[in-house]
Every structure is written in C-alpha cells, then in structure tokens.
mmCIF file of N, CA and C in Angstrom:
data_model
loop_
_atom_site.group_PDB
_atom_site.id
_atom_site.type_symbol
_atom_site.label_atom_id
_atom_site.label_comp_id
_atom_site.label_asym_id
_atom_site.label_seq_id
_atom_site.Cartn_x
_atom_site.Cartn_y
_atom_site.Cartn_z
ATOM 1 N N MET A 1 -120.754 165.935 98.073
ATOM 2 C CA MET A 1 -121.194 166.560 99.584
ATOM 3 C C MET A 1 -121.885 167.772 99.640
ATOM 4 N N SER A 2 -122.536 168.296 98.541
ATOM 5 C CA SER A 2 -123.304 168.927 98.384
ATOM 6 C C SER A 2 -124.579 168.627 98.789
ATOM 7 N N ASP A 3 -124.749 167.504 98.607
ATOM 8 C CA ASP A 3 -126.314 166.553 98.464
ATOM 9 C C ASP A 3 -126.451 166.908 100.118
ATOM 10 N N ALA A 4 -125.616 166.715 100.782
ATOM 11 C CA ALA A 4 -125.781 166.316 102.337
ATOM 12 C C ALA A 4 -126.472 167.834 103.208
ATOM 13 N N TYR A 5 -126.287 168.840 102.108
ATOM 14 C CA TYR A 5 -126.480 170.256 102.808
ATOM 15 C C TYR A 5 -127.836 170.389 102.237
ATOM 16 N N LEU A 6 -128.783 170.088 101.196
ATOM 17 C CA LEU A 6 -129.539 170.621 100.672
ATOM 18 C C LEU A 6 -130.468 171.065 101.530
ATOM 19 N N THR A 7 -131.422 172.176 101.288
ATOM 20 C CA THR A 7 -131.934 172.704 101.975
ATOM 21 C C THR A 7 -133.450 173.105 101.322
ATOM 22 N N SER A 8 -134.683 173.725 102.164
ATOM 23 C CA SER A 8 -135.873 173.777 101.407
ATOM 24 C C SER A 8 -135.780 175.014 100.424
ATOM 25 N N ASP A 9 -136.343 175.479 99.773
ATOM 26 C CA ASP A 9 -136.309 176.640 99.016
ATOM 27 C C ASP A 9 -136.625 177.971 99.735
ATOM 28 N N GLU A 10 -137.257 177.957 100.927
ATOM 29 C CA GLU A 10 -137.607 178.941 101.505
ATOM 30 C C GLU A 10 -136.388 179.238 102.390
ATOM 31 N N SER A 11 -135.534 178.255 102.961
ATOM 32 C CA SER A 11 -134.201 178.454 104.243
ATOM 33 C C SER A 11 -133.518 179.089 102.505
ATOM 34 N N GLN A 12 -133.321 178.581 101.619
ATOM 35 C CA GLN A 12 -132.134 179.090 100.485
ATOM 36 C C GLN A 12 -132.498 180.557 100.044
ATOM 37 N N SER A 13 -133.951 180.860 100.110
ATOM 38 C CA SER A 13 -134.050 182.382 99.763
ATOM 39 C C SER A 13 -133.556 183.242 100.994
ATOM 40 N N LYS A 14 -133.887 182.579 102.222
ATOM 41 C CA LYS A 14 -133.751 183.445 103.258
ATOM 42 C C LYS A 14 -132.109 183.790 103.802
ATOM 43 N N PHE A 15 -131.407 182.259 103.538
ATOM 44 C CA PHE A 15 -130.171 182.392 103.773
ATOM 45 C C PHE A 15 -128.871 182.628 102.772
ATOM 46 N N GLY A 16 -129.553 182.201 101.414
ATOM 47 C CA GLY A 16 -128.652 182.036 100.258
ATOM 48 C C GLY A 16 -127.631 180.539 100.377
ATOM 49 N N SER A 17 -126.977 180.475 99.123
ATOM 50 C CA SER A 17 -125.814 179.210 99.175
ATOM 51 C C SER A 17 -125.051 179.685 98.490
ATOM 52 N N LEU A 18 -123.974 179.061 98.921
ATOM 53 C CA LEU A 18 -122.701 178.959 98.331
ATOM 54 C C LEU A 18 -122.341 177.345 97.824
ATOM 55 N N GLU A 19 -121.833 177.459 96.594
ATOM 56 C CA GLU A 19 -120.940 176.163 96.018
ATOM 57 C C GLU A 19 -119.539 176.261 96.034
ATOM 58 N N LEU A 20 -118.805 175.310 96.516
ATOM 59 C CA LEU A 20 -117.486 175.695 96.453
ATOM 60 C C LEU A 20 -116.460 174.678 95.913
ATOM 61 N N THR A 21 -115.633 174.732 95.482
ATOM 62 C CA THR A 21 -114.750 173.633 94.758
ATOM 63 C C THR A 21 -113.392 174.174 95.170
ATOM 64 N N VAL A 22 -112.789 173.201 96.146
ATOM 65 C CA VAL A 22 -111.148 173.342 96.563
ATOM 66 C C VAL A 22 -110.331 172.517 96.026
ATOM 67 N N ARG A 23 -108.917 173.241 95.426
ATOM 68 C CA ARG A 23 -108.079 172.578 94.907
ATOM 69 C C ARG A 23 -107.364 172.236 96.056
ATOM 70 N N VAL A 24 -106.693 170.964 96.293
ATOM 71 C CA VAL A 24 -105.584 170.580 97.044
ATOM 72 C C VAL A 24 -104.342 170.702 96.570
ATOM 73 N N VAL A 25 -103.549 171.004 96.992
ATOM 74 C CA VAL A 25 -102.366 170.819 96.470
ATOM 75 C C VAL A 25 -101.090 170.353 97.198
ATOM 76 N N ASN A 26 -100.218 169.328 96.565
ATOM 77 C CA ASN A 26 -99.067 168.561 97.548
ATOM 78 C C ASN A 26 -97.965 169.597 97.688
ATOM 79 N N ILE A 27 -97.426 170.049 98.776
ATOM 80 C CA ILE A 27 -96.534 170.993 98.853
ATOM 81 C C ILE A 27 -95.355 170.034 99.734
ATOM 82 N N ASN A 28 -95.248 169.091 99.353
ATOM 83 C CA ASN A 28 -93.578 168.095 99.629
ATOM 84 C C ASN A 28 -93.135 168.459 98.420
ATOM 85 N N SER A 29 -91.788 168.534 98.718
ATOM 86 C CA SER A 29 -90.384 168.781 97.831
ATOM 87 C C SER A 29 -90.970 167.504 96.893
ATOM 88 N N GLY A 30 -90.466 168.203 95.322
ATOM 89 C CA GLY A 30 -90.732 167.278 94.355
ATOM 90 C C GLY A 30 -92.040 167.181 93.798
ATOM 91 N N TYR A 31 -92.925 167.969 94.307
ATOM 92 C CA TYR A 31 -94.505 167.913 93.891
ATOM 93 C C TYR A 31 -94.696 169.617 93.510
ATOM 94 N N ASN A 32 -95.173 169.852 92.600
ATOM 95 C CA ASN A 32 -95.609 171.272 92.260
ATOM 96 C C ASN A 32 -94.830 172.318 92.308
ATOM 97 N N ASP A 33 -93.181 171.819 91.592
ATOM 98 C CA ASP A 33 -92.124 172.988 92.025
ATOM 99 C C ASP A 33 -92.568 174.434 91.301
ATOM 100 N N GLU A 34 -93.202 174.398 90.160
ATOM 101 C CA GLU A 34 -93.691 175.493 89.958
ATOM 102 C C GLU A 34 -94.094 176.229 90.682
ATOM 103 N N LEU A 35 -94.757 176.071 91.902
ATOM 104 C CA LEU A 35 -95.616 176.753 92.890
ATOM 105 C C LEU A 35 -94.359 177.271 93.726
ATOM 106 N N PHE A 36 -93.623 176.540 94.005
ATOM 107 C CA PHE A 36 -92.264 176.586 94.806
ATOM 108 C C PHE A 36 -91.456 178.254 94.079
ATOM 109 N N GLN A 37 -91.215 178.287 92.915
ATOM 110 C CA GLN A 37 -90.691 178.967 92.134
ATOM 111 C C GLN A 37 -91.390 180.506 92.442
ATOM 112 N N LYS A 38 -92.658 180.380 92.335
ATOM 113 C CA LYS A 38 -93.705 181.540 92.578
ATOM 114 C C LYS A 38 -93.620 182.057 93.918
ATOM 115 N N SER A 39 -93.434 181.118 94.736
ATOM 116 C CA SER A 39 -93.557 181.445 96.451
ATOM 117 C C SER A 39 -92.426 181.223 97.349
ATOM 118 N N LYS A 40 -91.664 182.056 97.508
ATOM 119 C CA LYS A 40 -90.152 181.769 98.265
ATOM 120 C C LYS A 40 -90.889 181.611 99.769
ATOM 121 N N THR A 41 -91.950 181.875 100.312
ATOM 122 C CA THR A 41 -92.491 181.697 101.565
ATOM 123 C C THR A 41 -93.263 180.107 101.348
ATOM 124 N N LEU A 42 -93.670 179.810 100.718
ATOM 125 C CA LEU A 42 -94.008 178.327 100.501
ATOM 126 C C LEU A 42 -93.048 177.270 100.302
ATOM 127 N N SER A 43 -92.072 177.749 99.652
ATOM 128 C CA SER A 43 -90.837 176.906 99.408
ATOM 129 C C SER A 43 -89.892 177.031 100.887
ATOM 130 N N ASP A 44 -89.774 177.988 101.728
ATOM 131 C CA ASP A 44 -89.327 178.046 102.603
ATOM 132 C C ASP A 44 -89.779 177.423 103.772
ATOM 133 N N TYR A 45 -91.347 177.386 103.673
ATOM 134 C CA TYR A 45 -92.172 176.329 104.881
ATOM 135 C C TYR A 45 -91.682 175.233 104.710
ATOM 136 N N THR A 46 -92.045 174.489 103.463
ATOM 137 C CA THR A 46 -91.515 173.104 103.148
ATOM 138 C C THR A 46 -90.428 172.727 103.502
ATOM 139 N N ALA A 47 -89.317 173.546 103.088
ATOM 140 C CA ALA A 47 -87.947 173.158 103.599
ATOM 141 C C ALA A 47 -87.721 173.159 105.265
ATOM 142 N N LEU A 48 -88.638 174.150 105.760
ATOM 143 C CA LEU A 48 -88.578 173.988 107.491
ATOM 144 C C LEU A 48 -89.184 172.841 107.928
ATOM 145 N N ILE A 49 -90.294 172.354 107.610
ATOM 146 C CA ILE A 49 -91.154 171.160 107.984
ATOM 147 C C ILE A 49 -89.993 169.707 107.410
ATOM 148 N N GLU A 50 -89.687 169.704 106.065
ATOM 149 C CA GLU A 50 -88.577 168.523 106.133
ATOM 150 C C GLU A 50 -87.240 168.820 106.849
ATOM 151 N N HIS A 51 -86.850 170.038 107.147
ATOM 152 C CA HIS A 51 -85.801 169.791 108.507
ATOM 153 C C HIS A 51 -86.295 169.099 109.893
ATOM 154 N N LEU A 52 -87.257 169.724 110.528
ATOM 155 C CA LEU A 52 -88.174 169.106 111.088
ATOM 156 C C LEU A 52 -88.354 167.486 111.313
ATOM 157 N N MET A 53 -88.835 167.062 110.092
ATOM 158 C CA MET A 53 -89.196 165.974 109.322
ATOM 159 C C MET A 53 -87.758 164.981 109.880
ATOM 160 N N GLY A 54 -86.917 165.477 109.471
ATOM 161 C CA GLY A 54 -85.486 164.673 109.191
ATOM 162 C C GLY A 54 -84.842 164.719 110.537
ATOM 163 N N LEU A 55 -85.384 165.399 111.642
ATOM 164 C CA LEU A 55 -84.393 165.303 113.040
ATOM 165 C C LEU A 55 -85.149 163.892 113.678
ATOM 166 N N ASN A 56 -83.974 163.371 114.670
ATOM 167 C CA ASN A 56 -85.217 162.309 115.820
ATOM 168 C C ASN A 56 -84.933 162.637 117.062
ATOM 169 N N PRO A 57 -86.500 163.092 117.293
ATOM 170 C CA PRO A 57 -86.812 163.223 118.497
ATOM 171 C C PRO A 57 -86.707 162.450 119.120
ATOM 172 N N THR A 58 -86.107 160.948 119.072
ATOM 173 C CA THR A 58 -86.073 159.856 120.337
ATOM 174 C C THR A 58 -84.879 160.348 120.989
ATOM 175 N N LYS A 59 -83.953 161.429 120.259
ATOM 176 C CA LYS A 59 -82.686 162.075 120.986
ATOM 177 C C LYS A 59 -82.929 162.811 121.787
ATOM 178 N N GLU A 60 -83.689 163.564 121.579
ATOM 179 C CA GLU A 60 -84.254 164.834 122.192
ATOM 180 C C GLU A 60 -85.341 165.100 122.360
ATOM 181 N N THR A 61 -85.933 165.939 123.322
ATOM 182 C CA THR A 61 -87.435 166.009 123.417
ATOM 183 C C THR A 61 -87.884 166.825 122.196
ATOM 184 N N LEU A 62 -89.108 166.876 121.887
ATOM 185 C CA LEU A 62 -90.044 167.390 121.134
ATOM 186 C C LEU A 62 -89.919 168.791 120.915
ATOM 187 N N SER A 63 -90.165 169.232 122.147
ATOM 188 C CA SER A 63 -89.661 170.932 122.039
ATOM 189 C C SER A 63 -88.349 171.235 121.639
ATOM 190 N N ASP A 64 -87.120 170.534 122.037
ATOM 191 C CA ASP A 64 -86.021 170.660 121.684
ATOM 192 C C ASP A 64 -85.896 170.880 120.286
ATOM 193 N N VAL A 65 -86.254 169.557 119.588
ATOM 194 C CA VAL A 65 -86.285 169.677 118.297
ATOM 195 C C VAL A 65 -86.945 171.084 117.823
ATOM 196 N N ILE A 66 -88.151 171.154 117.722
ATOM 197 C CA ILE A 66 -88.708 171.963 117.489
ATOM 198 C C ILE A 66 -87.964 173.768 117.321
ATOM 199 N N LYS A 67 -87.296 173.950 118.634
ATOM 200 C CA LYS A 67 -86.893 174.832 118.913
ATOM 201 C C LYS A 67 -85.461 175.047 117.650
ATOM 202 N N GLU A 68 -84.910 173.546 117.711
ATOM 203 C CA GLU A 68 -83.627 173.437 116.818
ATOM 204 C C GLU A 68 -83.893 173.745 115.553
ATOM 205 N N THR A 69 -85.255 173.572 115.120
ATOM 206 C CA THR A 69 -85.756 173.661 114.042
ATOM 207 C C THR A 69 -85.850 175.320 113.621
ATOM 208 N N THR A 70 -86.718 175.834 114.427
ATOM 209 C CA THR A 70 -86.744 177.580 114.337
ATOM 210 C C THR A 70 -85.095 178.123 114.271
ATOM 211 N N ARG A 71 -84.299 177.510 115.084
ATOM 212 C CA ARG A 71 -83.006 178.077 115.021
ATOM 213 C C ARG A 71 -82.143 178.230 113.503
ATOM 214 N N TRP A 72 -82.490 176.777 113.180
ATOM 215 C CA TRP A 72 -81.920 176.435 111.663
ATOM 216 C C TRP A 72 -82.504 177.343 110.778
ATOM 217 N N GLY A 73 -83.850 177.743 110.765
ATOM 218 C CA GLY A 73 -84.487 178.287 109.753
ATOM 219 C C GLY A 73 -84.175 179.668 109.850
ATOM 220 N N LEU A 74 -83.956 180.405 110.905
ATOM 221 C CA LEU A 74 -83.424 181.588 111.394
ATOM 222 C C LEU A 74 -81.762 181.856 110.668
ATOM 223 N N SER A 75 -80.955 180.598 110.871
ATOM 224 C CA SER A 75 -79.572 180.530 110.485
ATOM 225 C C SER A 75 -79.394 180.385 108.873
ATOM 226 N N GLN A 76 -80.756 179.683 108.156
ATOM 227 C CA GLN A 76 -80.803 179.647 106.709
ATOM 228 C C GLN A 76 -81.356 180.782 106.046
ATOM 229 N N ASN A 77 -81.876 181.694 106.759
ATOM 230 C CA ASN A 77 -82.806 182.630 106.127
ATOM 231 C C ASN A 77 -83.849 182.229 105.664
ATOM 232 N N ILE A 78 -84.684 181.349 106.344
ATOM 233 C CA ILE A 78 -85.794 180.319 105.878
ATOM 234 C C ILE A 78 -86.910 181.054 106.790
ATOM 235 N N LEU A 79 -87.737 181.982 106.256
ATOM 236 C CA LEU A 79 -88.949 182.266 106.944
ATOM 237 C C LEU A 79 -88.289 183.420 107.915
ATOM 238 N N GLY A 80 -87.104 183.974 107.700
ATOM 239 C CA GLY A 80 -86.300 184.735 108.742
ATOM 240 C C GLY A 80 -87.338 185.681 109.646
ATOM 241 N N THR A 81 -87.790 186.273 108.750
ATOM 242 C CA THR A 81 -88.578 187.714 109.458
ATOM 243 C C THR A 81 -90.082 187.072 110.433
ATOM 244 N N PHE A 82 -90.340 186.399 109.417
ATOM 245 C CA PHE A 82 -91.523 185.400 110.461
ATOM 246 C C PHE A 82 -91.425 184.880 111.393
ATOM 247 N N LEU A 83 -89.853 183.824 111.399
ATOM 248 C CA LEU A 83 -89.889 183.177 112.646
ATOM 249 C C LEU A 83 -89.369 184.312 113.639
ATOM 250 N N THR A 84 -88.610 185.631 113.261
ATOM 251 C CA THR A 84 -88.089 186.378 114.394
ATOM 252 C C THR A 84 -89.839 186.949 115.204
ATOM 253 N N GLU A 85 -90.677 187.466 114.146
ATOM 254 C CA GLU A 85 -91.786 188.050 114.828
ATOM 255 C C GLU A 85 -92.734 187.047 115.356
ATOM 256 N N HIS A 86 -92.653 185.969 115.207
ATOM 257 C CA HIS A 86 -93.865 185.050 115.397
ATOM 258 C C HIS A 86 -93.167 183.522 115.856
ATOM 259 N N GLY A 87 -91.884 183.573 116.293
ATOM 260 C CA GLY A 87 -91.665 182.281 116.932
ATOM 261 C C GLY A 87 -92.465 181.619 117.781
ATOM 262 N N THR A 88 -93.014 181.959 118.557
ATOM 263 C CA THR A 88 -93.459 181.157 119.698
ATOM 264 C C THR A 88 -94.834 180.607 119.107
ATOM 265 N N GLU A 89 -95.516 181.406 118.065
ATOM 266 C CA GLU A 89 -96.446 180.840 117.411
ATOM 267 C C GLU A 89 -96.127 179.453 116.552
ATOM 268 N N VAL A 90 -95.184 179.749 115.628
ATOM 269 C CA VAL A 90 -94.405 178.755 115.027
ATOM 270 C C VAL A 90 -93.921 177.531 115.796
ATOM 271 N N ASN A 91 -93.608 177.587 116.789
ATOM 272 C CA ASN A 91 -93.149 176.602 117.848
ATOM 273 C C ASN A 91 -94.449 175.632 118.150
ATOM 274 N N ASN A 92 -95.457 176.641 118.614
ATOM 275 C CA ASN A 92 -96.832 175.961 118.687
ATOM 276 C C ASN A 92 -97.479 174.985 117.770
ATOM 277 N N MET A 93 -97.442 175.810 116.784
ATOM 278 C CA MET A 93 -97.986 175.096 115.495
ATOM 279 C C MET A 93 -97.328 174.129 115.195
ATOM 280 N N LEU A 94 -95.652 173.959 114.806
ATOM 281 C CA LEU A 94 -95.083 172.763 114.810
ATOM 282 C C LEU A 94 -95.277 171.618 115.557
ATOM 283 N N MET A 95 -95.512 171.858 117.003
ATOM 284 C CA MET A 95 -95.757 170.852 118.018
ATOM 285 C C MET A 95 -97.039 170.279 117.405
ATOM 286 N N VAL A 96 -98.086 170.710 117.365
ATOM 287 C CA VAL A 96 -99.303 170.292 116.940
ATOM 288 C C VAL A 96 -99.237 169.742 115.757
ATOM 289 N N GLU A 97 -98.719 170.270 114.502
ATOM 290 C CA GLU A 97 -98.595 169.491 113.402
ATOM 291 C C GLU A 97 -97.639 168.160 113.481
ATOM 292 N N TYR A 98 -96.720 168.315 114.373
ATOM 293 C CA TYR A 98 -95.583 167.156 114.465
ATOM 294 C C TYR A 98 -96.298 165.870 115.147
ATOM 295 N N ASN A 99 -97.030 165.986 116.264
ATOM 296 C CA ASN A 99 -97.733 165.650 117.234
ATOM 297 C C ASN A 99 -98.887 164.730 116.215
ATOM 298 N N LEU A 100 -99.620 165.456 115.650
ATOM 299 C CA LEU A 100 -100.512 164.846 114.582
ATOM 300 C C LEU A 100 -99.612 163.732 113.575
ATOM 301 N N GLU A 101 -99.090 163.965 113.086
ATOM 302 C CA GLU A 101 -98.117 163.326 112.136
ATOM 303 C C GLU A 101 -97.446 161.935 112.889
ATOM 304 N N ARG A 102 -96.944 162.308 113.898
ATOM 305 C CA ARG A 102 -96.550 160.841 114.976
ATOM 306 C C ARG A 102 -97.917 159.990 115.312
ATOM 307 N N ASP A 103 -99.019 160.788 115.517
ATOM 308 C CA ASP A 103 -99.797 160.317 116.082
ATOM 309 C C ASP A 103 -100.770 159.142 114.945
ATOM 310 N N LEU A 104 -100.653 159.557 113.608
ATOM 311 C CA LEU A 104 -101.006 158.908 112.462
ATOM 312 C C LEU A 104 -99.814 157.677 112.414
ATOM 313 N N GLU A 105 -98.716 158.019 112.280
ATOM 314 C CA GLU A 105 -97.885 156.924 112.265
ATOM 315 C C GLU A 105 -98.045 155.943 113.079
ATOM 316 N N ILE A 106 -98.670 156.099 114.581
ATOM 317 C CA ILE A 106 -98.451 155.056 115.575
ATOM 318 C C ILE A 106 -99.825 154.657 115.304
ATOM 319 N N ARG A 107 -100.884 155.192 114.949
ATOM 320 C CA ARG A 107 -102.272 154.344 114.684
ATOM 321 C C ARG A 107 -101.860 153.485 113.285
ATOM 322 N N ASP A 108 -101.003 153.684 112.588
ATOM 323 C CA ASP A 108 -101.219 152.784 111.461
ATOM 324 C C ASP A 108 -100.124 151.800 111.694
ATOM 325 N N GLU A 109 -99.462 151.739 112.578
ATOM 326 C CA GLU A 109 -98.330 150.575 113.227
ATOM 327 C C GLU A 109 -99.509 149.766 114.026
ATOM 328 N N GLU A 110 -100.175 150.447 114.861
ATOM 329 C CA GLU A 110 -101.270 150.072 115.573
ATOM 330 C C GLU A 110 -101.821 148.785 114.834
ATOM 331 N N HIS A 111 -102.646 149.426 113.614
ATOM 332 C CA HIS A 111 -103.496 148.853 112.531
ATOM 333 C C HIS A 111 -102.976 147.368 112.093
ATOM 334 N N ARG A 112 -101.428 147.747 111.544
ATOM 335 C CA ARG A 112 -100.462 146.712 110.981
ATOM 336 C C ARG A 112 -100.615 145.615 112.123
ATOM 337 N N ILE A 113 -100.411 146.034 113.299
ATOM 338 C CA ILE A 113 -99.910 144.815 114.294
ATOM 339 C C ILE A 113 -101.045 143.918 114.619
ATOM 340 N N ALA A 114 -102.635 145.026 114.774
ATOM 341 C CA ALA A 114 -103.656 144.289 115.048
ATOM 342 C C ALA A 114 -104.112 143.282 113.578
ATOM 343 N N MET A 115 -103.686 143.692 112.572
ATOM 344 C CA MET A 115 -104.022 143.068 111.140
ATOM 345 C C MET A 115 -103.131 141.624 111.243
ATOM 346 N N ALA A 116 -101.845 141.534 111.649
ATOM 347 C CA ALA A 116 -101.051 140.451 111.768
ATOM 348 C C ALA A 116 -101.410 139.704 112.964
ATOM 349 N N GLU A 117 -101.806 140.041 113.875
ATOM 350 C CA GLU A 117 -102.476 139.229 114.933
ATOM 351 C C GLU A 117 -103.492 138.125 114.448
ATOM 352 N N LEU A 118 -104.890 139.209 113.618
ATOM 353 C CA LEU A 118 -105.677 138.592 113.450
ATOM 354 C C LEU A 118 -105.479 137.597 112.235
ATOM 355 N N THR A 119 -104.506 137.853 111.737
ATOM 356 C CA THR A 119 -104.068 136.998 110.262
ATOM 357 C C THR A 119 -103.760 135.486 110.907
ATOM 358 N N ALA A 120 -102.513 135.818 111.908
ATOM 359 C CA ALA A 120 -102.252 134.628 112.692
ATOM 360 C C ALA A 120 -103.118 133.587 113.301
ATOM 361 N N GLU A 121 -104.361 134.482 114.230
ATOM 362 C CA GLU A 121 -105.357 133.610 114.520
ATOM 363 C C GLU A 121 -106.185 132.890 113.436
ATOM 364 N N LYS A 122 -106.437 133.428 112.379
ATOM 365 C CA LYS A 122 -107.220 132.940 111.306
ATOM 366 C C LYS A 122 -106.523 131.805 110.545
ATOM 367 N N ASP A 123 -104.867 132.077 110.667
ATOM 368 C CA ASP A 123 -104.211 131.090 110.103
ATOM 369 C C ASP A 123 -104.134 129.706 111.103
ATOM 370 N N ALA A 124 -104.025 129.906 112.243
ATOM 371 C CA ALA A 124 -104.214 128.954 113.038
ATOM 372 C C ALA A 124 -105.523 128.123 113.122
ATOM 373 N N GLU A 125 -106.601 128.954 113.383
ATOM 374 C CA GLU A 125 -108.070 128.069 113.006
ATOM 375 C C GLU A 125 -108.294 127.417 111.781
ATOM 376 N N ILE A 126 -107.638 128.128 110.852
ATOM 377 C CA ILE A 126 -107.167 127.263 109.630
ATOM 378 C C ILE A 126 -106.469 125.928 109.592
ATOM 379 N N ALA A 127 -105.483 125.947 110.256
ATOM 380 C CA ALA A 127 -104.832 124.680 110.464
ATOM 381 C C ALA A 127 -105.226 123.671 111.269
ATOM 382 N N ASP A 128 -105.898 124.227 112.478
ATOM 383 C CA ASP A 128 -106.847 123.280 113.240
ATOM 384 C C ASP A 128 -108.184 122.691 112.525
ATOM 385 N N LYS A 129 -108.777 123.464 111.397
ATOM 386 C CA LYS A 129 -109.964 122.879 110.800
ATOM 387 C C LYS A 129 -109.197 121.841 109.694
ATOM 388 N N ASN A 130 -108.190 121.993 109.138
ATOM 389 C CA ASN A 130 -107.603 121.312 108.072
ATOM 390 C C ASN A 130 -107.002 120.083 108.988
ATOM 391 N N LYS A 131 -106.614 119.974 109.892
ATOM 392 C CA LYS A 131 -106.269 118.860 111.060
ATOM 393 C C LYS A 131 -107.563 117.897 111.245
ATOM 394 N N GLU A 132 -108.663 118.542 111.632
ATOM 395 C CA GLU A 132 -109.924 117.879 111.835
ATOM 396 C C GLU A 132 -110.275 117.183 110.387
ATOM 397 N N ILE A 133 -109.991 117.803 109.474
ATOM 398 C CA ILE A 133 -110.492 117.302 108.156
ATOM 399 C C ILE A 133 -109.623 115.974 107.983
ATOM 400 N N ALA A 134 -108.464 116.181 108.417
ATOM 401 C CA ALA A 134 -107.393 115.386 107.676
ATOM 402 C C ALA A 134 -108.049 113.848 108.453
ATOM 403 N N GLU A 135 -108.401 114.126 109.787
ATOM 404 C CA GLU A 135 -108.677 113.073 110.779
ATOM 405 C C GLU A 135 -109.531 112.169 110.582
ATOM 406 N N LEU A 136 -110.872 113.112 109.949
ATOM 407 C CA LEU A 136 -112.089 112.813 109.813
ATOM 408 C C LEU A 136 -111.806 111.739 108.405
ATOM 409 N N LYS A 137 -111.075 112.116 107.370
ATOM 410 C CA LYS A 137 -110.639 111.435 106.234
ATOM 411 C C LYS A 137 -110.249 110.146 106.939
ATOM 412 N N ALA A 138 -109.177 110.164 107.658
ATOM 413 C CA ALA A 138 -108.499 109.031 108.052
ATOM 414 C C ALA A 138 -109.362 108.200 108.553
ATOM 415 N N LYS A 139 -110.613 108.630 109.645
ATOM 416 C CA LYS A 139 -111.419 107.748 109.938
ATOM 417 C C LYS A 139 -112.346 107.078 109.070
ATOM 418 N N LEU A 140 -112.824 108.303 108.018
ATOM 419 C CA LEU A 140 -113.542 107.600 106.998
ATOM 420 C C LEU A 140 -112.849 106.208 106.124
ATOM 421 N N ALA A 141 -111.344 106.746 105.928
ATOM 422 C CA ALA A 141 -110.734 105.572 105.018
ATOM 423 C C ALA A 141 -110.863 104.165 105.676
ATOM 424 N N ARG A 142 -110.453 104.436 107.318
ATOM 425 C CA ARG A 142 -110.551 103.234 107.758
ATOM 426 C C ARG A 142 -111.926 102.217 107.988
ATOM 427 N N LEU A 143 -112.931 103.094 107.916
ATOM 428 C CA LEU A 143 -114.556 102.263 107.782
ATOM 429 C C LEU A 143 -114.577 101.934 106.706
ATOM 430 N N SER A 144 -114.325 102.227 105.303
ATOM 431 C CA SER A 144 -114.321 101.983 103.968
ATOM 432 C C SER A 144 -113.623 100.531 104.009
ATOM 433 N N ILE A 145 -112.730 100.328 104.669
ATOM 434 C CA ILE A 145 -111.797 99.195 104.251
ATOM 435 C C ILE A 145 -112.935 97.882 104.877
#
C-alpha cells in the first residue's frame, strides 16, 4: 500500500514520511486467549458483544436489545464503571456496530440469492441449448438415412 503514496523527494523532505505496520488481532472468544488474560477490559468487551449478538432483535427493537445488553453488563460487573459513566455512548456505538454487522449479513444473503438466480438462468439456457442440439442431431440422423 505504501507504493500508492510515493511522493517526490522535495515533498518528502518538506513533510517527512512514516511507514507503519499494523497488527490486526481477532478478539472473538476462542482466539488470542492470552490477550484476554492480560486485559479484563478487552475480555469484558468481548463478553458484552457476544451477549448482544446472542439476543434476538426480531422479538424486540434493536434499541431494547442494546439497553438489555447494557443492563446485563452492569449486572455481571462487565465494564461496570465504564457503562455507568458512558452508557449513552456505549448504546450509540453498539447501535452502529450491530447495524453494520446486520447490513453485512443482509448483503451476503442478497449475493447468495443473486448467484442462485444467475445459476438457475444459466442452467435453463444450457438446457435449452442441449435441447436444440438434440433436435439438430435428430434431424441430421434422419437426413443421413
């Protein structure tokens, strides 16, 4: 990606440059457990998100699900101080994250449906072509006699 930002020597000397490598870590349960042992906050955050994802938003509004998740976190002493001080911000953040996750799921399902429809169309076209070929072979066979 650095190549996309190559600059002239003049620009580099004027503004400088920085090369950065970022390590991405999976913070879902079952991954990087040693990290959770080092950080209760990270472990609590993962537990809170997993609780949220385990709820069924079709039975309640998304807002209710997020409020219930916040109440659950407080009752389990998960991010307790943080949730008490920043509950509104947490609710807003969860709303955005949850919507993004749901949007991605919907997009993936729409792609699967579109691919299935395209496959069905192509299969129908192939069947039609195979039928035409069979008819032509039958005509050719009759002409050969």
